[in-house]
XYZ file of C-alpha atoms in Angstrom:
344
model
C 28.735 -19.385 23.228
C 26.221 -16.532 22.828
C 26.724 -13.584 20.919
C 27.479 -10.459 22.508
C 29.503 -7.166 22.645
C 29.694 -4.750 25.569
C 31.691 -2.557 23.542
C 29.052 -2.632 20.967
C 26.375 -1.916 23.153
C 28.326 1.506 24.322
C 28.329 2.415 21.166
C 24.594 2.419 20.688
C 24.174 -1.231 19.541
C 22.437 -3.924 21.587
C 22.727 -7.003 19.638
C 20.886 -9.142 22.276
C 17.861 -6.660 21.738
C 18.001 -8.263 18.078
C 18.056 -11.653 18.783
C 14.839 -10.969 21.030
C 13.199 -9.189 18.433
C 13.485 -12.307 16.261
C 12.141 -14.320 18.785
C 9.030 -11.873 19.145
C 7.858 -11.748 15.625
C 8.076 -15.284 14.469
C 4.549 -15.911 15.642
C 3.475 -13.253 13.499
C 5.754 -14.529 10.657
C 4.826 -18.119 10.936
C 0.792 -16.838 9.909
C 1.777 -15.831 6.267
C 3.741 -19.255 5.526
C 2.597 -20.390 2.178
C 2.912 -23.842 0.159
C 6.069 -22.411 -1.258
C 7.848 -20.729 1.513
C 11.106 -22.752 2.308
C 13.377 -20.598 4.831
C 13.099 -20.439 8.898
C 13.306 -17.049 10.079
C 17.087 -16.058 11.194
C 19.119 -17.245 7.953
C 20.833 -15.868 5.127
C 18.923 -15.875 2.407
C 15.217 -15.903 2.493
C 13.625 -19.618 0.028
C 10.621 -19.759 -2.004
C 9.969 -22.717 -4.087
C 7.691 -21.631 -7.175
C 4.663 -23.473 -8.242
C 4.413 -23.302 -12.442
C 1.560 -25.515 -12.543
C -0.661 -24.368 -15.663
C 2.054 -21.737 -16.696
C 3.375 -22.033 -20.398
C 5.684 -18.483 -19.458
C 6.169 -17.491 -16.296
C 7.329 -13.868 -15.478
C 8.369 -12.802 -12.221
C 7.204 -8.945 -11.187
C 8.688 -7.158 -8.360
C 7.875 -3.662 -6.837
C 9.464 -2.158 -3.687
C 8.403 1.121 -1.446
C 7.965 2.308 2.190
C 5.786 3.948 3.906
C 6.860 7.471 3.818
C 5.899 10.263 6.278
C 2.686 8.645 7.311
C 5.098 6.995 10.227
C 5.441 10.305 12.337
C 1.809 9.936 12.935
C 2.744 6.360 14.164
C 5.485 8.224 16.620
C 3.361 10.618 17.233
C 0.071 8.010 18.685
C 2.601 5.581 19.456
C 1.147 2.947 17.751
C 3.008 0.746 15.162
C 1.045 -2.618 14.551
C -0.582 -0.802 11.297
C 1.856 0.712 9.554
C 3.574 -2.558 8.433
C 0.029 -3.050 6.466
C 0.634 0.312 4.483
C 4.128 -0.970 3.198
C 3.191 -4.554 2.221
C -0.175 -2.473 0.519
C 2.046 0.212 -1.258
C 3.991 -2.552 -2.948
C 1.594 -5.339 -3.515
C -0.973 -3.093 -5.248
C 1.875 -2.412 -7.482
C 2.596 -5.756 -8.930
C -1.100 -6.556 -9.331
C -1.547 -3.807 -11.769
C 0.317 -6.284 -14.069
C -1.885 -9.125 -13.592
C 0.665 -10.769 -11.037
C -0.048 -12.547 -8.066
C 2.482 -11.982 -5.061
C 4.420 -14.413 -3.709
C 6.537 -13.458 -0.684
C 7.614 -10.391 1.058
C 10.941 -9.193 2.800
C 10.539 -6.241 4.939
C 14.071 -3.565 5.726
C 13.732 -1.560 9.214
C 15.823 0.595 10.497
C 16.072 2.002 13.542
C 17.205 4.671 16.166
C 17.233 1.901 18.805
C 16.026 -1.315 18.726
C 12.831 -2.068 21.133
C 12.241 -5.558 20.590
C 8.392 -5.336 21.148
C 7.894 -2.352 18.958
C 9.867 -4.202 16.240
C 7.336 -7.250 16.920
C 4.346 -4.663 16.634
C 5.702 -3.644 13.020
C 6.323 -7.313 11.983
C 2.976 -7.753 13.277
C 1.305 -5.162 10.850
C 3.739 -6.654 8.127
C 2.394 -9.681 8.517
C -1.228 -9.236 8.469
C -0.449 -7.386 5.161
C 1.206 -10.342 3.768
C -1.698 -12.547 4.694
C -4.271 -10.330 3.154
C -2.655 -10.189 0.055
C -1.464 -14.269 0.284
C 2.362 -13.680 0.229
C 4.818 -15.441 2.310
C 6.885 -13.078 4.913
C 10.149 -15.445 4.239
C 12.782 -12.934 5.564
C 14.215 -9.355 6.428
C 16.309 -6.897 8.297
C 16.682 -4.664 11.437
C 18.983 -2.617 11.635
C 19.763 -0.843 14.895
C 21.364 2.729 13.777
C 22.102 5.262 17.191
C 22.914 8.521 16.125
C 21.274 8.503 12.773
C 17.754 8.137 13.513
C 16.471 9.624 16.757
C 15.909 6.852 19.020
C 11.997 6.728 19.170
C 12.263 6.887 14.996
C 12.278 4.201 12.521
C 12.225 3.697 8.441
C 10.262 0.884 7.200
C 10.533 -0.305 3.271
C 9.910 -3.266 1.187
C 9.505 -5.467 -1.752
C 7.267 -8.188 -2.911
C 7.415 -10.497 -6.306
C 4.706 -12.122 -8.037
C 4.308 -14.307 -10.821
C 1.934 -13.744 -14.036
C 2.205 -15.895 -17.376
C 3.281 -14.139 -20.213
C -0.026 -14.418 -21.836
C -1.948 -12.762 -19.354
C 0.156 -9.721 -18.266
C -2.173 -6.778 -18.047
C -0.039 -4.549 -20.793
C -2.852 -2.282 -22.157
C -3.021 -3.199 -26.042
C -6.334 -3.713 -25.871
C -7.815 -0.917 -24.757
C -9.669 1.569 -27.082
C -12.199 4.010 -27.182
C -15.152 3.821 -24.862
C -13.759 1.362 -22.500
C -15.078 2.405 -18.857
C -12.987 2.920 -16.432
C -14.090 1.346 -12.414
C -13.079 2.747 -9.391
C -12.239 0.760 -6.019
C -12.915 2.600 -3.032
C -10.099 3.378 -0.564
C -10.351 3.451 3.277
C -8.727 6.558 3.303
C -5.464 8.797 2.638
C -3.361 5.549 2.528
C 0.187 6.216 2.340
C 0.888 9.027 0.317
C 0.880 13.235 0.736
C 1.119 12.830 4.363
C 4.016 15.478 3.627
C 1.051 17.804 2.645
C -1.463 16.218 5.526
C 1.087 17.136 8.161
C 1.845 20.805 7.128
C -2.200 21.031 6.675
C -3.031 20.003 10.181
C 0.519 20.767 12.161
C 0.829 17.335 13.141
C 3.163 17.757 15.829
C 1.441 20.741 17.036
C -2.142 19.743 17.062
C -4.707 17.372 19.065
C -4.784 14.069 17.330
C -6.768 12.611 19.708
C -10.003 15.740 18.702
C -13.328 13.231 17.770
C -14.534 14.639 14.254
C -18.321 13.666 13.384
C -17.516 13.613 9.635
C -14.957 10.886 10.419
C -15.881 9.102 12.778
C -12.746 8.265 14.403
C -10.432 10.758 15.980
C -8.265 12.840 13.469
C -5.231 10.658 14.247
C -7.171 7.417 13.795
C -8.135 8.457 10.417
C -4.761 9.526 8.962
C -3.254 6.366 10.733
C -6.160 3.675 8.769
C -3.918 2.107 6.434
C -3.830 0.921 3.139
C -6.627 -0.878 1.542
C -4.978 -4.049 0.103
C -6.652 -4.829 -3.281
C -4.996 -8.241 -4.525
C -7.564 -10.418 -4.001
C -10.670 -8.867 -5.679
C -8.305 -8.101 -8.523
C -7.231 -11.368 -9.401
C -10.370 -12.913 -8.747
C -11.544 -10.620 -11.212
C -8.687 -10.867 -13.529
C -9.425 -15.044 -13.889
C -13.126 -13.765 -15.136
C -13.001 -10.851 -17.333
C -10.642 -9.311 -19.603
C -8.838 -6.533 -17.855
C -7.251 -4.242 -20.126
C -5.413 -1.326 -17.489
C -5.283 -1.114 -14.003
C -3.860 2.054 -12.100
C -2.790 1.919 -8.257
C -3.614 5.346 -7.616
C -0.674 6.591 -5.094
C 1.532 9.907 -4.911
C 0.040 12.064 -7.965
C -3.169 11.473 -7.233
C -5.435 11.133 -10.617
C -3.679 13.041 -13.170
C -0.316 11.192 -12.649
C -1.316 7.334 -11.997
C -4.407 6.773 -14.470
C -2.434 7.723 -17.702
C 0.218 5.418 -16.126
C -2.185 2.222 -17.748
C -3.452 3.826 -20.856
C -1.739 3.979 -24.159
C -0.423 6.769 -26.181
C -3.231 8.595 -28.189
C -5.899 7.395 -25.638
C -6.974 9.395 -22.649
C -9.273 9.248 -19.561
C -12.795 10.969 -18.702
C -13.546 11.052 -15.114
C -16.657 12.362 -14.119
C -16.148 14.303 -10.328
C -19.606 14.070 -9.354
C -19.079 10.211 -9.925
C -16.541 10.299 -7.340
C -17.055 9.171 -3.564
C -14.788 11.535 -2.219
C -14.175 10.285 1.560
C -15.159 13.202 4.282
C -11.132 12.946 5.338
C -10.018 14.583 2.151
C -13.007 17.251 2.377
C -11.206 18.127 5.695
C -8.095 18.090 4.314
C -9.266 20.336 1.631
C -11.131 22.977 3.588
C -8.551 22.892 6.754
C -5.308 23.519 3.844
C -7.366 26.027 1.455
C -6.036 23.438 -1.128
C -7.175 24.175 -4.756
C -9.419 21.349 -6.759
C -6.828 20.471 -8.816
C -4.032 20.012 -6.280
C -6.129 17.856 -4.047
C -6.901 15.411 -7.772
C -3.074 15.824 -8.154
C -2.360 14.314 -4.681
C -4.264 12.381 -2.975
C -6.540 9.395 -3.939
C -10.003 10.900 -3.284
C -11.243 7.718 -2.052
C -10.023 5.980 -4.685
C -7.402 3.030 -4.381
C -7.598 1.817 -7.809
C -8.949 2.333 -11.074
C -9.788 -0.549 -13.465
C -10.600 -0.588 -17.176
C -12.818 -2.769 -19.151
C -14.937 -3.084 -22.007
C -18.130 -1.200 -21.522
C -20.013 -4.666 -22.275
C -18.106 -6.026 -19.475
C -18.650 -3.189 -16.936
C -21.442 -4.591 -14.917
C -19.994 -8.262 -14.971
C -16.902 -6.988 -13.884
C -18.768 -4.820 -10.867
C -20.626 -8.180 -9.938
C -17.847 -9.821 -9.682
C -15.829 -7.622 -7.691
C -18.961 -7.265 -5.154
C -18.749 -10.662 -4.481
C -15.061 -10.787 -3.611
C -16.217 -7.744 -0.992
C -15.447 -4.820 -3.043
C -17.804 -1.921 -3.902
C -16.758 -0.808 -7.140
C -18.181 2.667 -8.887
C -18.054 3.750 -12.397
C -16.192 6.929 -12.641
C -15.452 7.619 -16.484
C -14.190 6.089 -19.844
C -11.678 5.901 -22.108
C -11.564 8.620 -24.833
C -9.152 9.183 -27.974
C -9.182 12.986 -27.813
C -6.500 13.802 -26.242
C -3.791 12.099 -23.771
C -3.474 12.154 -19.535
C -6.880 12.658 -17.460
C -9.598 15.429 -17.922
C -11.652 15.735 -14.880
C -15.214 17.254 -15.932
């Protein structure tokens, strides 16, 4: 017998639109099955079978996180095949900062009503983040909730786990004075101060769709680009050279996420001339009348990520990030005057 509840459904709940939904994304699903993925789509419980081949101590590293406010400017274009990118990025970029390579990926949405293909457009975004960073998509939820989000509103949230040996956990103890410190571009304001971006340009109130030359996109396609997904180049780089700090450079901006990967008595130079500052945060700047500092203490400036290395291993390190696609920039180095981030 099929599932299904009239009197649920007059209460807000369509359970067939769920079932649907399931259908919809599994093709997107079924493109980020890895060796170790186990579970179907639909169960309880989602399986991955680990593969400790060359591993004397394996750790497991997790980090979760959503996508924040950066979704009303999906309601607002109505377009939602992106933002599932941002919240495999946000968490992904997390775990890698330790060295650890991700694994799978369970996604949590929750929504006003459920829309079967706008859940598949999500899971679609969610799953091309899951294949750029080589994770398995191996389960979830949707949750259809009338009456606490509007119903043309949704949440979207996440976790990932990776695996790094013991011996090669990026923890820091190395680092010392004059290491340099290599910056990964970012394609933009990726998913954090959109709090601040939205009060800046009125979001709701404003033309999205306005062509700016310094972009090159339309206003709305640039605050919509997601999340530059760094796993890749990182480990590649990781396997070569001896990476003693990496930062994921999110809500804070500089001054809060670079001391996040240096040790007590150490601190970091950044030079701001050596910064590519991306034209969208120039906007953001002059349209807000936002001060120096609070745009440092915010955003990412066109930086995703910020690596550090011995100085003899700077341009090896740059080399081999260029070949994995990257175009890393040096943008300061490690000092022992002082602690957090002086910007000069």
């Amino acid at each position: 017998m099929k599932s299904y509840s009239e009197s649920y459904k007059e209460a807000g709940v369509d359970i067939t639109a769920g079932y649907k939904a399931v259908q919809l994304m599994k093709t997107h699903i079924q493109r980020t099955m890895t060796a170790g993925a186990l579970s179907d789509i639909g169960g309880f419980g989602g399986l991955f079978e680990l593969d400790l081949t060359g591993m004397t101590h394996p750790i497991l590293v997790s980090g979760t996180d959503g996508v924040g406010t950066k979704l009303k400017l999906a309601f607002l274009q109505n377009k939602h095949d992106t933002v599932g990118i941002d919240c495999v990025a946000m968490c992904v970029n997390d775990i890698i900062c330790c060295g650890a390579k991700p694994l799978y990926f369970l996604d949590y949405i929750a929504a006003g009503k459920n829309k079967p293909e706008k859940i598949a457009q999500i899971v679609c975004g969610v799953a091309e983040g899951c294949v750029q960073s080589g994770a398995a998509l191996i389960g979830g939820e949707t949750a259809e909730m009338p009456g606490f989000y509007p119903e043309d509103e949704y949440d979207l949230a996440g976790f990932a786990v990776g695996v790094v040996d013991k011996s090669k956990v990026i923890d820091n103890k190395k680092m010392k004075e004059g290491d340099v410190i290599l910056a990964l571009p970012s394609s933009g304001v990726h998913s954090n101060g959109f709090s601040l971006v939205r009060k800046v340009f009125d979001v709701e109130n404003s033309d999205l769709s306005r062509y700016y030359d310094e972009l090159g996109c339309t206003l709305g396609e640039a605050l919509l680009t997601p999340t530059k997904i760094y796993v890749k180049p990182v480990l590649s780089l990781c396997e070569q050279v001896e990476v003693k700090g990496i930062s994921h450079i999110t809500g804070g901006g500089f001054y809060e996420n670079i001391p996040r990967s240096i040790p007590a008595g150490l601190g970091a130079k950044i030079e701001k001339s050596a910064v590519k500052v991306l034209p969208i945060f120039d906007l953001i700047q002059k349209a807000g009348n936002i001060p120096e500092r609070d745009m440092f203490n915010t955003f990412n400036m066109g930086v995703g990520m910020s690596i550090v290395v011995a100085e003899e291993d700077a341009e090896k390190a740059m080399g081999i990030l260029r070949s994995a696609g990257e175009e890393p920039f040096c943008i300061g180095e490690i000092t022992a005057s002082g602690e957090g981030v002086t910007l000069w």
